[in-house]
PDB file of C-alpha atoms in Angstrom:
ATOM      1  CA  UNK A   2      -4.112   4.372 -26.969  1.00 45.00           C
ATOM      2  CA  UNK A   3      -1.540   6.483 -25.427  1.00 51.00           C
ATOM      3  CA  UNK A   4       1.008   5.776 -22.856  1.00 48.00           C
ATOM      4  CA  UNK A   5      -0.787   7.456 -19.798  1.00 46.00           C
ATOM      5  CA  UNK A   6      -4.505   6.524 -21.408  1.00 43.00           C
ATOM      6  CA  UNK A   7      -3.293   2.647 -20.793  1.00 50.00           C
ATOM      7  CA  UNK A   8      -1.618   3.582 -17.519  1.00 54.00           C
ATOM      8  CA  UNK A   9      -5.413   4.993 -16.751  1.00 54.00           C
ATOM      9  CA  UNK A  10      -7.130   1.903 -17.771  1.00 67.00           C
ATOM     10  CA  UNK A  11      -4.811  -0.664 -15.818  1.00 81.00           C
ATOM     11  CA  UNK A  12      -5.253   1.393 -12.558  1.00 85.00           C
ATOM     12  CA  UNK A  13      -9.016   0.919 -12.825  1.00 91.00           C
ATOM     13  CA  UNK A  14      -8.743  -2.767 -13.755  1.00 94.00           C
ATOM     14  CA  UNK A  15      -6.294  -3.535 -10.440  1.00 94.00           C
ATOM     15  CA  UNK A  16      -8.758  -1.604  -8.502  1.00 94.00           C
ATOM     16  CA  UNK A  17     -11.624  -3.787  -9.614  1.00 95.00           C
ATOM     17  CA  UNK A  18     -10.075  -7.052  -8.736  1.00 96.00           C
ATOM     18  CA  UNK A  19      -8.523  -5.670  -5.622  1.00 96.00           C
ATOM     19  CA  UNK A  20     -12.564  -4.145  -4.165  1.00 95.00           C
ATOM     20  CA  UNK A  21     -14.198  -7.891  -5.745  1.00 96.00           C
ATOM     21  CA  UNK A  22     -11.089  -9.417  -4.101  1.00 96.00           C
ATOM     22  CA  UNK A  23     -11.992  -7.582  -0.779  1.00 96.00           C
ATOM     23  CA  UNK A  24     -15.493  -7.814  -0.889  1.00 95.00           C
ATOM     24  CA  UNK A  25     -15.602 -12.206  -1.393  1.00 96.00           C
ATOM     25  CA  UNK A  26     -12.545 -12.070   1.635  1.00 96.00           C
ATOM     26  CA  UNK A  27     -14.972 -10.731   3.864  1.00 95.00           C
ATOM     27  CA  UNK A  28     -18.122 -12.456   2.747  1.00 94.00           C
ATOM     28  CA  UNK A  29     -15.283 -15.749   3.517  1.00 95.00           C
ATOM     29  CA  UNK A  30     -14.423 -14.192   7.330  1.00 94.00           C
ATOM     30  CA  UNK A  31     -18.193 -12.916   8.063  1.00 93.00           C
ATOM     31  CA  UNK A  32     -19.300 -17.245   7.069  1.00 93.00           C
ATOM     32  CA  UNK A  33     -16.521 -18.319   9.595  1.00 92.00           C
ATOM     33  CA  UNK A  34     -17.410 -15.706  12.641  1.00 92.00           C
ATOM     34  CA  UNK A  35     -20.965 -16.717  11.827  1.00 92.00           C
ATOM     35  CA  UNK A  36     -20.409 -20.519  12.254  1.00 92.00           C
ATOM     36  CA  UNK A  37     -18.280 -19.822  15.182  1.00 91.00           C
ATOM     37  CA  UNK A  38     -21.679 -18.342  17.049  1.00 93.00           C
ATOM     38  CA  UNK A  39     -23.681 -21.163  15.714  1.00 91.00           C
ATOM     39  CA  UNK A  40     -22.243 -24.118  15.002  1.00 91.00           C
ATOM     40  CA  UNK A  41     -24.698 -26.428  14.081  1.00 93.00           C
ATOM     41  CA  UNK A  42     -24.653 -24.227  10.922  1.00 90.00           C
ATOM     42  CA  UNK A  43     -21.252 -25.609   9.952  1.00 88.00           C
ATOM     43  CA  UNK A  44     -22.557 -28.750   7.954  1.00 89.00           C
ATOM     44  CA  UNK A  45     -24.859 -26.318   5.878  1.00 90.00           C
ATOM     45  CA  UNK A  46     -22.523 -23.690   5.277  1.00 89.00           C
ATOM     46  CA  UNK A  47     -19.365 -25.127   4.508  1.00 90.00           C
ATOM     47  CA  UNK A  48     -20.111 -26.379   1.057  1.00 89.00           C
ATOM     48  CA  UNK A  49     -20.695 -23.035   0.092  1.00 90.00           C
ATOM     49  CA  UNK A  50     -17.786 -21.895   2.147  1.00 91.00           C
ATOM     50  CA  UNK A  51     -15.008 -24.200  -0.229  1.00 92.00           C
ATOM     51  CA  UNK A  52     -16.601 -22.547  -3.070  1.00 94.00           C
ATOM     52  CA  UNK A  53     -15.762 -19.221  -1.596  1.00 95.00           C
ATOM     53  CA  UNK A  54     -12.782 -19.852  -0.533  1.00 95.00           C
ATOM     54  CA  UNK A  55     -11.529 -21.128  -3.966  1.00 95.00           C
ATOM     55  CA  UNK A  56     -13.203 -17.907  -6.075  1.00 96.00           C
ATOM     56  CA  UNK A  57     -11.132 -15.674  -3.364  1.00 97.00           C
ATOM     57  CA  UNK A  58      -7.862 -17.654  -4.229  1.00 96.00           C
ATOM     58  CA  UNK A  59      -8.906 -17.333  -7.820  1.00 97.00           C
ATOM     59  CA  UNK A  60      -9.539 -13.697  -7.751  1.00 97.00           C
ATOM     60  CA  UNK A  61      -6.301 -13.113  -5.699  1.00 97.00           C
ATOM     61  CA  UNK A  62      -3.770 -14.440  -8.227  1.00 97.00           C
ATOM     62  CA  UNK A  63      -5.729 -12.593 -10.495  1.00 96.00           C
ATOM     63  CA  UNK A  64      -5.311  -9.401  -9.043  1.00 97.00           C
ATOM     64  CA  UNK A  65      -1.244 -10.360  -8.389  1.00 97.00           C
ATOM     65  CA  UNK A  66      -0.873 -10.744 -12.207  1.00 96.00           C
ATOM     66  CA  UNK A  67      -1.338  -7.036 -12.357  1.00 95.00           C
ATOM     67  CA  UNK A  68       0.972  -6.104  -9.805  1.00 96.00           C
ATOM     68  CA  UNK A  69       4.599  -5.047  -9.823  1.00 95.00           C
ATOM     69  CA  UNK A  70       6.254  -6.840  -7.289  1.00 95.00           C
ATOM     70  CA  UNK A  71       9.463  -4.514  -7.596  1.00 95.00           C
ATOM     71  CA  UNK A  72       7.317  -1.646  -6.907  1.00 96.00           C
ATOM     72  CA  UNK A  73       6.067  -3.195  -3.410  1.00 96.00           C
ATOM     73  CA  UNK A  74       9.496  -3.333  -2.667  1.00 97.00           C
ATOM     74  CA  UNK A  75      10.594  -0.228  -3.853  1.00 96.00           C
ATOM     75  CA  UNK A  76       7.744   1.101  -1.732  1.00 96.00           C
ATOM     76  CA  UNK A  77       8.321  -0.509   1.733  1.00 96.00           C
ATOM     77  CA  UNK A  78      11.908   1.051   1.471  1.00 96.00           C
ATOM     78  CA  UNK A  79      10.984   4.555   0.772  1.00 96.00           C
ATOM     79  CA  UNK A  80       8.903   4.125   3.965  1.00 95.00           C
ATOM     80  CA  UNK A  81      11.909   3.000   5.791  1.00 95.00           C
ATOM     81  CA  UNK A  82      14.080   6.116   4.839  1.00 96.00           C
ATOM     82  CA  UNK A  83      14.446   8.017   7.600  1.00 94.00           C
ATOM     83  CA  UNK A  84      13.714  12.079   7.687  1.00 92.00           C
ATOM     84  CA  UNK A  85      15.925  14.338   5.604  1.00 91.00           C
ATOM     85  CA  UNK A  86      17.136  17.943   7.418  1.00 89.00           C
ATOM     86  CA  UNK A  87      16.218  20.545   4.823  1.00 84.00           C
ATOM     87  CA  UNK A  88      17.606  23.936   4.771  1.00 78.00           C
ATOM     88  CA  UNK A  89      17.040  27.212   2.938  1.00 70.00           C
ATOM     89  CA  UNK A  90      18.123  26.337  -0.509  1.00 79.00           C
ATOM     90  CA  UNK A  91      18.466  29.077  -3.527  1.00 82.00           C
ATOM     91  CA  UNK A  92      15.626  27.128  -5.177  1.00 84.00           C
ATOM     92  CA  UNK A  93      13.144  27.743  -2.772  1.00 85.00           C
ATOM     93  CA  UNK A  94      13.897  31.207  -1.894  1.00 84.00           C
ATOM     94  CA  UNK A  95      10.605  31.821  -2.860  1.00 82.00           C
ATOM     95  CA  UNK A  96       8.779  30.349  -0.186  1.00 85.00           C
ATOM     96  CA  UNK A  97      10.746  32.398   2.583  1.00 83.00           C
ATOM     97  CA  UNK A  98      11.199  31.271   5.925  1.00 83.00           C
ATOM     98  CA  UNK A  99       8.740  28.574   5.991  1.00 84.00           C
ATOM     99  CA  UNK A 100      10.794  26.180   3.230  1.00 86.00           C
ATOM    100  CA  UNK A 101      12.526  24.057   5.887  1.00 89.00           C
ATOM    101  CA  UNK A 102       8.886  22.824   6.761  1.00 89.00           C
ATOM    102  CA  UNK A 103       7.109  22.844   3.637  1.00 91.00           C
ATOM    103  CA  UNK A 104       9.609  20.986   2.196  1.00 93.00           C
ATOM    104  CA  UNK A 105       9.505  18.484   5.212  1.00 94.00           C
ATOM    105  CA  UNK A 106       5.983  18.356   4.675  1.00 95.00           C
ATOM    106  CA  UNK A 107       6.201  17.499   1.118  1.00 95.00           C
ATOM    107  CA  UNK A 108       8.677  15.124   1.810  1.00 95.00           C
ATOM    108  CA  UNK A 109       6.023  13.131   4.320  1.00 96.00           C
ATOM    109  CA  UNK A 110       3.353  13.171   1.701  1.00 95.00           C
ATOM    110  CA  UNK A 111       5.466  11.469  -0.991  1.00 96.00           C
ATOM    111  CA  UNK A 112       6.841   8.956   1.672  1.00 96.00           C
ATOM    112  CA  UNK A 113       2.917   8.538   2.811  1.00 95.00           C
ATOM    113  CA  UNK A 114       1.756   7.802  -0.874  1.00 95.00           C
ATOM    114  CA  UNK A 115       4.473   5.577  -1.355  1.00 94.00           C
ATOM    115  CA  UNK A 116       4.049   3.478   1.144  1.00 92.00           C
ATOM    116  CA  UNK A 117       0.190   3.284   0.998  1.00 93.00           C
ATOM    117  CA  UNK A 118      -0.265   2.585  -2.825  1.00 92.00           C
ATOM    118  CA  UNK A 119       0.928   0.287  -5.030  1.00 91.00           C
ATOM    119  CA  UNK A 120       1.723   2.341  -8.142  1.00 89.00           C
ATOM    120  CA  UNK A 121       5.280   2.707  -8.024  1.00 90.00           C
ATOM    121  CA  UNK A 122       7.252   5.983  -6.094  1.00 93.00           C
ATOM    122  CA  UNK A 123       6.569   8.402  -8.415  1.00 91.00           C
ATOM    123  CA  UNK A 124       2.732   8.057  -7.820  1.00 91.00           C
ATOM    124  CA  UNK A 125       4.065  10.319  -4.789  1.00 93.00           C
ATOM    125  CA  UNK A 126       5.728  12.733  -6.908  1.00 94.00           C
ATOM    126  CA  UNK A 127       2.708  14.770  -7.519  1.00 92.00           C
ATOM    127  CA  UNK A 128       1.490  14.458  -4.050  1.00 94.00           C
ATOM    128  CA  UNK A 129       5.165  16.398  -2.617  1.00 94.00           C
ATOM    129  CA  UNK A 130       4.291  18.977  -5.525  1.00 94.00           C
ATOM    130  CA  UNK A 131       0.842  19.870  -4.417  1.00 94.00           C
ATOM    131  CA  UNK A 132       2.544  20.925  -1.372  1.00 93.00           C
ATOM    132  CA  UNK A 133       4.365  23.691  -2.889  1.00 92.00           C
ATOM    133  CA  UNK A 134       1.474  24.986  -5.243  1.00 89.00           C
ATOM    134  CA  UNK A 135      -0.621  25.099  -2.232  1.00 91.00           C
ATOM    135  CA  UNK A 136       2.226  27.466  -0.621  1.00 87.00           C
ATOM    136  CA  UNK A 137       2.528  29.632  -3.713  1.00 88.00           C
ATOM    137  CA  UNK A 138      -1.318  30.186  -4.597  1.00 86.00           C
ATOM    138  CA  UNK A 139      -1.759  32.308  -7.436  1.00 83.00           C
ATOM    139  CA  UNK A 140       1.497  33.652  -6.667  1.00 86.00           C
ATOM    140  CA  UNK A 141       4.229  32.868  -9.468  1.00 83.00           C
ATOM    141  CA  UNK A 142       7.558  34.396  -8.306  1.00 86.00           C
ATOM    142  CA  UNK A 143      10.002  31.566  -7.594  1.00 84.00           C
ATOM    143  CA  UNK A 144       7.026  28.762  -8.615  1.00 86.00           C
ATOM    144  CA  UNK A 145       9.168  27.477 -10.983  1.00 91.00           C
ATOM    145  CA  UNK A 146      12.666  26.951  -9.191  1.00 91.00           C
ATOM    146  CA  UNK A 147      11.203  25.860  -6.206  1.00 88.00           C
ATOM    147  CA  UNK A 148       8.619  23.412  -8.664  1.00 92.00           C
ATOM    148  CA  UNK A 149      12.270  22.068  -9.781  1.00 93.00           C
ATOM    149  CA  UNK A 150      14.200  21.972  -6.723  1.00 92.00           C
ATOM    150  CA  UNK A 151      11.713  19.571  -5.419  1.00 92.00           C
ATOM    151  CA  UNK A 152      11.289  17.552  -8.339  1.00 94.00           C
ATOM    152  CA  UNK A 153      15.629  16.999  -7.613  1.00 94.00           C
ATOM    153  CA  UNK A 154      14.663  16.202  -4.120  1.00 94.00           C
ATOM    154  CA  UNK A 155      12.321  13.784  -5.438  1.00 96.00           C
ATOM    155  CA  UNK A 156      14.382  11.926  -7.635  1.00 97.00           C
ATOM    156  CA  UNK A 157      17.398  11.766  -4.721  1.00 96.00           C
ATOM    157  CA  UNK A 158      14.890   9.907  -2.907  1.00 96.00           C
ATOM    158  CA  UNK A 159      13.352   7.633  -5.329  1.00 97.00           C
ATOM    159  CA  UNK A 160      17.189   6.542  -6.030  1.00 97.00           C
ATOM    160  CA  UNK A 161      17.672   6.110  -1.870  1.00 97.00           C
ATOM    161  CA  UNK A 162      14.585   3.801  -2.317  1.00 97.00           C
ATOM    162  CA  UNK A 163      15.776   2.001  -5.463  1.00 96.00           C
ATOM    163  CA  UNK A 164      19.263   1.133  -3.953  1.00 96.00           C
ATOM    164  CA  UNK A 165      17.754  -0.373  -0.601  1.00 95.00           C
ATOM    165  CA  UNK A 166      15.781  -2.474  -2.716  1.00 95.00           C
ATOM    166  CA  UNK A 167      18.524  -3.283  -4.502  1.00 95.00           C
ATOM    167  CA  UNK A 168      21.008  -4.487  -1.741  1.00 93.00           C
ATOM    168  CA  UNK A 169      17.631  -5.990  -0.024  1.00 90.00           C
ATOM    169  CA  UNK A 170      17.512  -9.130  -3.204  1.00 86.00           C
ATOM    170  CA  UNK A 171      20.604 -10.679  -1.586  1.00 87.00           C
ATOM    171  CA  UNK A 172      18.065 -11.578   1.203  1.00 90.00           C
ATOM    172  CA  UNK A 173      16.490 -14.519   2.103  1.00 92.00           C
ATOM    173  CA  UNK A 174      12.387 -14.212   1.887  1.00 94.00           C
ATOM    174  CA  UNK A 175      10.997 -13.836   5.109  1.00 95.00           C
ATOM    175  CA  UNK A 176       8.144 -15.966   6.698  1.00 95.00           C
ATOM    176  CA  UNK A 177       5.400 -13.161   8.205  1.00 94.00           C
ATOM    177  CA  UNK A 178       1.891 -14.376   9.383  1.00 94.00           C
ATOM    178  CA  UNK A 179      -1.054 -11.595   9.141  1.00 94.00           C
ATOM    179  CA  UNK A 180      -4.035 -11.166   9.818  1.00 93.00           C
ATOM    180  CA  UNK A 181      -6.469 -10.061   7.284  1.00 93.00           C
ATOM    181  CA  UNK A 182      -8.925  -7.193   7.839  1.00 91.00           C
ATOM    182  CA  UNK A 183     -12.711  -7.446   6.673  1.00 90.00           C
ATOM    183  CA  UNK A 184     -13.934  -4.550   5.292  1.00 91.00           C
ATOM    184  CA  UNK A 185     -16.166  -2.675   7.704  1.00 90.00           C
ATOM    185  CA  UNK A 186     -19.764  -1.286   7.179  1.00 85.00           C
ATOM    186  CA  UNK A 187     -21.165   1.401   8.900  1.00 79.00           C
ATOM    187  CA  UNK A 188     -24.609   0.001  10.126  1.00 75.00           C
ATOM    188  CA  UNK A 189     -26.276   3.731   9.937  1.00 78.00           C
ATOM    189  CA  UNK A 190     -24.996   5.236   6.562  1.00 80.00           C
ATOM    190  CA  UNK A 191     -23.805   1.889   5.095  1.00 77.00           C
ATOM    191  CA  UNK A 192     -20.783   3.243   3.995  1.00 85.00           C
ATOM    192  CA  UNK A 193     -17.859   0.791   3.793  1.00 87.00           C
ATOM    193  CA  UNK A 194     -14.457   1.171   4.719  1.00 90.00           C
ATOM    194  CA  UNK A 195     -11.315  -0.673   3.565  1.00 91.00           C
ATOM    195  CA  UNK A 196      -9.150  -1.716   6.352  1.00 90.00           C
ATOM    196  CA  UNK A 197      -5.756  -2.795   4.220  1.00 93.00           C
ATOM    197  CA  UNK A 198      -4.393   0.050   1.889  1.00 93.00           C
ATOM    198  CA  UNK A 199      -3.463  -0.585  -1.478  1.00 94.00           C
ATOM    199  CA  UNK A 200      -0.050  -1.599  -0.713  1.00 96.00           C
ATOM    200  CA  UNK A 201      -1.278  -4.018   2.265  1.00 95.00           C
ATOM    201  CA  UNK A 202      -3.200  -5.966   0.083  1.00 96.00           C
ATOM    202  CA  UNK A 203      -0.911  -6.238  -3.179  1.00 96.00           C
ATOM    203  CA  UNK A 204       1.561  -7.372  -0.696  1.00 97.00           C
ATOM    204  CA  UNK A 205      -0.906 -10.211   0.626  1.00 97.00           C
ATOM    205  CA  UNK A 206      -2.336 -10.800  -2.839  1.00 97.00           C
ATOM    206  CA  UNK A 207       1.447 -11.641  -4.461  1.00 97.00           C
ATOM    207  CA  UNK A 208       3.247 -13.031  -1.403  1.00 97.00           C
ATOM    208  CA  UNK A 209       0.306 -15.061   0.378  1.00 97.00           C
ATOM    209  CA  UNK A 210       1.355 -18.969   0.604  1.00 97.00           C
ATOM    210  CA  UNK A 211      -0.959 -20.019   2.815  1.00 96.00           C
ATOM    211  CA  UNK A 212      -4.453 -19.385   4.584  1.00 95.00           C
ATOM    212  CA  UNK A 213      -6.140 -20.627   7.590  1.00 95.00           C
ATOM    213  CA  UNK A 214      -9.831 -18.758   7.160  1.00 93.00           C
ATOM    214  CA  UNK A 215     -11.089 -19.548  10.060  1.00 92.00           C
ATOM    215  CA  UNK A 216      -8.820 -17.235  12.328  1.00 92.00           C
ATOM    216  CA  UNK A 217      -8.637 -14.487   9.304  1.00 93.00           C
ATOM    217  CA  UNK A 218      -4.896 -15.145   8.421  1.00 94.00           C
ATOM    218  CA  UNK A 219      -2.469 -15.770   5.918  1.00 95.00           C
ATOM    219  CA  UNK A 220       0.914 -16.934   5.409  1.00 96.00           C
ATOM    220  CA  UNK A 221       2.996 -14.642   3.657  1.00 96.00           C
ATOM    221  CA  UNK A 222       7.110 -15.519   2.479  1.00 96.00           C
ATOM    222  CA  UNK A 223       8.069 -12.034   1.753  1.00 96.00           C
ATOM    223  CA  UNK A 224      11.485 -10.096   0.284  1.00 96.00           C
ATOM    224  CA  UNK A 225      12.896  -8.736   3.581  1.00 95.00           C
ATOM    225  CA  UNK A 226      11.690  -4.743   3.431  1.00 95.00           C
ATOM    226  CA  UNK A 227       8.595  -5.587   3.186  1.00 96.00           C
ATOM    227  CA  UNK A 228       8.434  -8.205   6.297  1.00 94.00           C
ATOM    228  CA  UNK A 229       9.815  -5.234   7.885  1.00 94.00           C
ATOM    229  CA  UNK A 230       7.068  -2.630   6.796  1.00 94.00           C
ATOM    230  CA  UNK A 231       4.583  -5.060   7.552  1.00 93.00           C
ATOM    231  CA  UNK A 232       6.301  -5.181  11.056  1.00 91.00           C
ATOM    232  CA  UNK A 233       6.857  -1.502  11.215  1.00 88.00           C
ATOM    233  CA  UNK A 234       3.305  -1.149  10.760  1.00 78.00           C
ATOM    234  CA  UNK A 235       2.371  -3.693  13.885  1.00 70.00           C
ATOM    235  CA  UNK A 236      -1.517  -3.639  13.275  1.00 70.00           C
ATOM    236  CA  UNK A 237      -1.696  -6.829  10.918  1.00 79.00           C
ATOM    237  CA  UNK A 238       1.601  -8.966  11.548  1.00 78.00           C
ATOM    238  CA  UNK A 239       0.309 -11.749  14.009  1.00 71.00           C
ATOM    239  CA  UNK A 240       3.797 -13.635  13.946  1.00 70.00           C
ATOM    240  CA  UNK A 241       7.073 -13.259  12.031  1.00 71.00           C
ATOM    241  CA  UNK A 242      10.223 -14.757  12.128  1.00 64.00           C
ATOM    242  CA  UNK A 243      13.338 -12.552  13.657  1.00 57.00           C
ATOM    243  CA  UNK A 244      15.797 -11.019  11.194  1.00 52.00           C
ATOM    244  CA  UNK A 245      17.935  -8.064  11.078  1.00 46.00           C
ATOM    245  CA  UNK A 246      20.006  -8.925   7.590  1.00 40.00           C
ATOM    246  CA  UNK A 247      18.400  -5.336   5.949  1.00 44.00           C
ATOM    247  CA  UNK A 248      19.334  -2.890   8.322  1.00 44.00           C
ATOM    248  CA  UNK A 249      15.091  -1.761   7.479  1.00 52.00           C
TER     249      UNK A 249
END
């Protein structure tokens, strides 16, 4: 099996255990909001609740076995880079005026896919170049420089992310409560939607010490950029302790 065949096949596997993962987490929050309501069903249900909540720890170190944890680092500090200024460049003569922006647009998709995913920063490489064969069409003038110019670009800021994860490791890890989102089904069509993206919930599934179920949150003791991602983000972090040792 070839390099990006096995690459393929370890994607799907993580994706697996992250949607089983998902789906027993909120079978474990829908038991607890239902024995809030009703109470008298706690004696029945909790049996069945410890088994639960033991196959969703199980399934969670599962799923952390396959993840990188250098990548979810790597990953909160491309999101914390701020906004490069881009100017007309002899590489991307081709695109004409509208380079400063289509480059700046580029740039935002590859810091969105990095810091949604958990595949590593060049997962967003391809997602900057679709930009720029979007803006050339079928055209093919100046493709190739410009195709080049960013892939430059994207390398200068993989390295940016690289070396604030780097100086980050001198860091203490960083105590961060969250709270953990159930998936949520549409009553009409039934469709279900994932409230943690990838990255979210590799960085609960590998840095999750503790859990108190019945209020939906974890304990997390997390590498400093990625305390302040989850921070930056504001929409899970219920407490975390203060610290501004990363500069993030």
């Amino acid at each position: 099996m070839i390099a990006s065949e096995r690459a393929v096949d370890s994607s799907a596997v993580r994706e697996r255990r992250r949607r089983h993962w998902r789906y027993l987490q909120t079978q474990l929050l829908e038991s607890h909001t239902v024995t809030a309501a009703y109470p008298w069903l706690e004696s029945w249900v909790e049996p069945m609740r410890a088994g639960l909540a033991g196959a969703v720890d199980h399934t969670r170190r599962s799923l952390a076995s396959l993840l990188n944890q250098a990548e979810l680092v790597e990953a909160a500090c491309a999101a914390a880079l701020p906004s490069p200024k881009f100017s007309g460049a002899p590489a991307f003569v081709g695109l004409g005026t509208s380079s400063p922006w289509l480059l700046q647009e580029a740039w935002a998709r590859w810091q969105q896919e990095c810091a949604a995913g958990w595949s590593g920063l060049e997962a967003g490489r391809s997602t900057a170049t679709s930009v720029l064969y979007a803006a050339f069409g079928r055209r093919r003038r100046g493709r190739a420089e410009a195709l080049e110019g960013l892939d430059r670009l994207v390398d200068n800021w993989n390295a940016q992310a690289r070396a604030l994860a780097a100086q980050s490791a001198a860091f203490p890890l960083r105590p961060v409560t969250v709270d953990v989102l159930a998936i949520v089904r549409d009553s009409v069509t039934g469709r279900e939607e994932d409230q943690l993206t990838r990255w979210e919930a590799g960085v609960i599934a590998v840095y999750q010490v503790t859990a108190h179920w019945p209020t939906g949150s974890v304990g997390l003791l997390a590498p400093s950029p990625v305390a302040a991602q989850l921070l930056r983000g504001g929409s899970l972090v219920l407490e975390a302790e203060d610290s501004d040792c990363t500069g993030l």
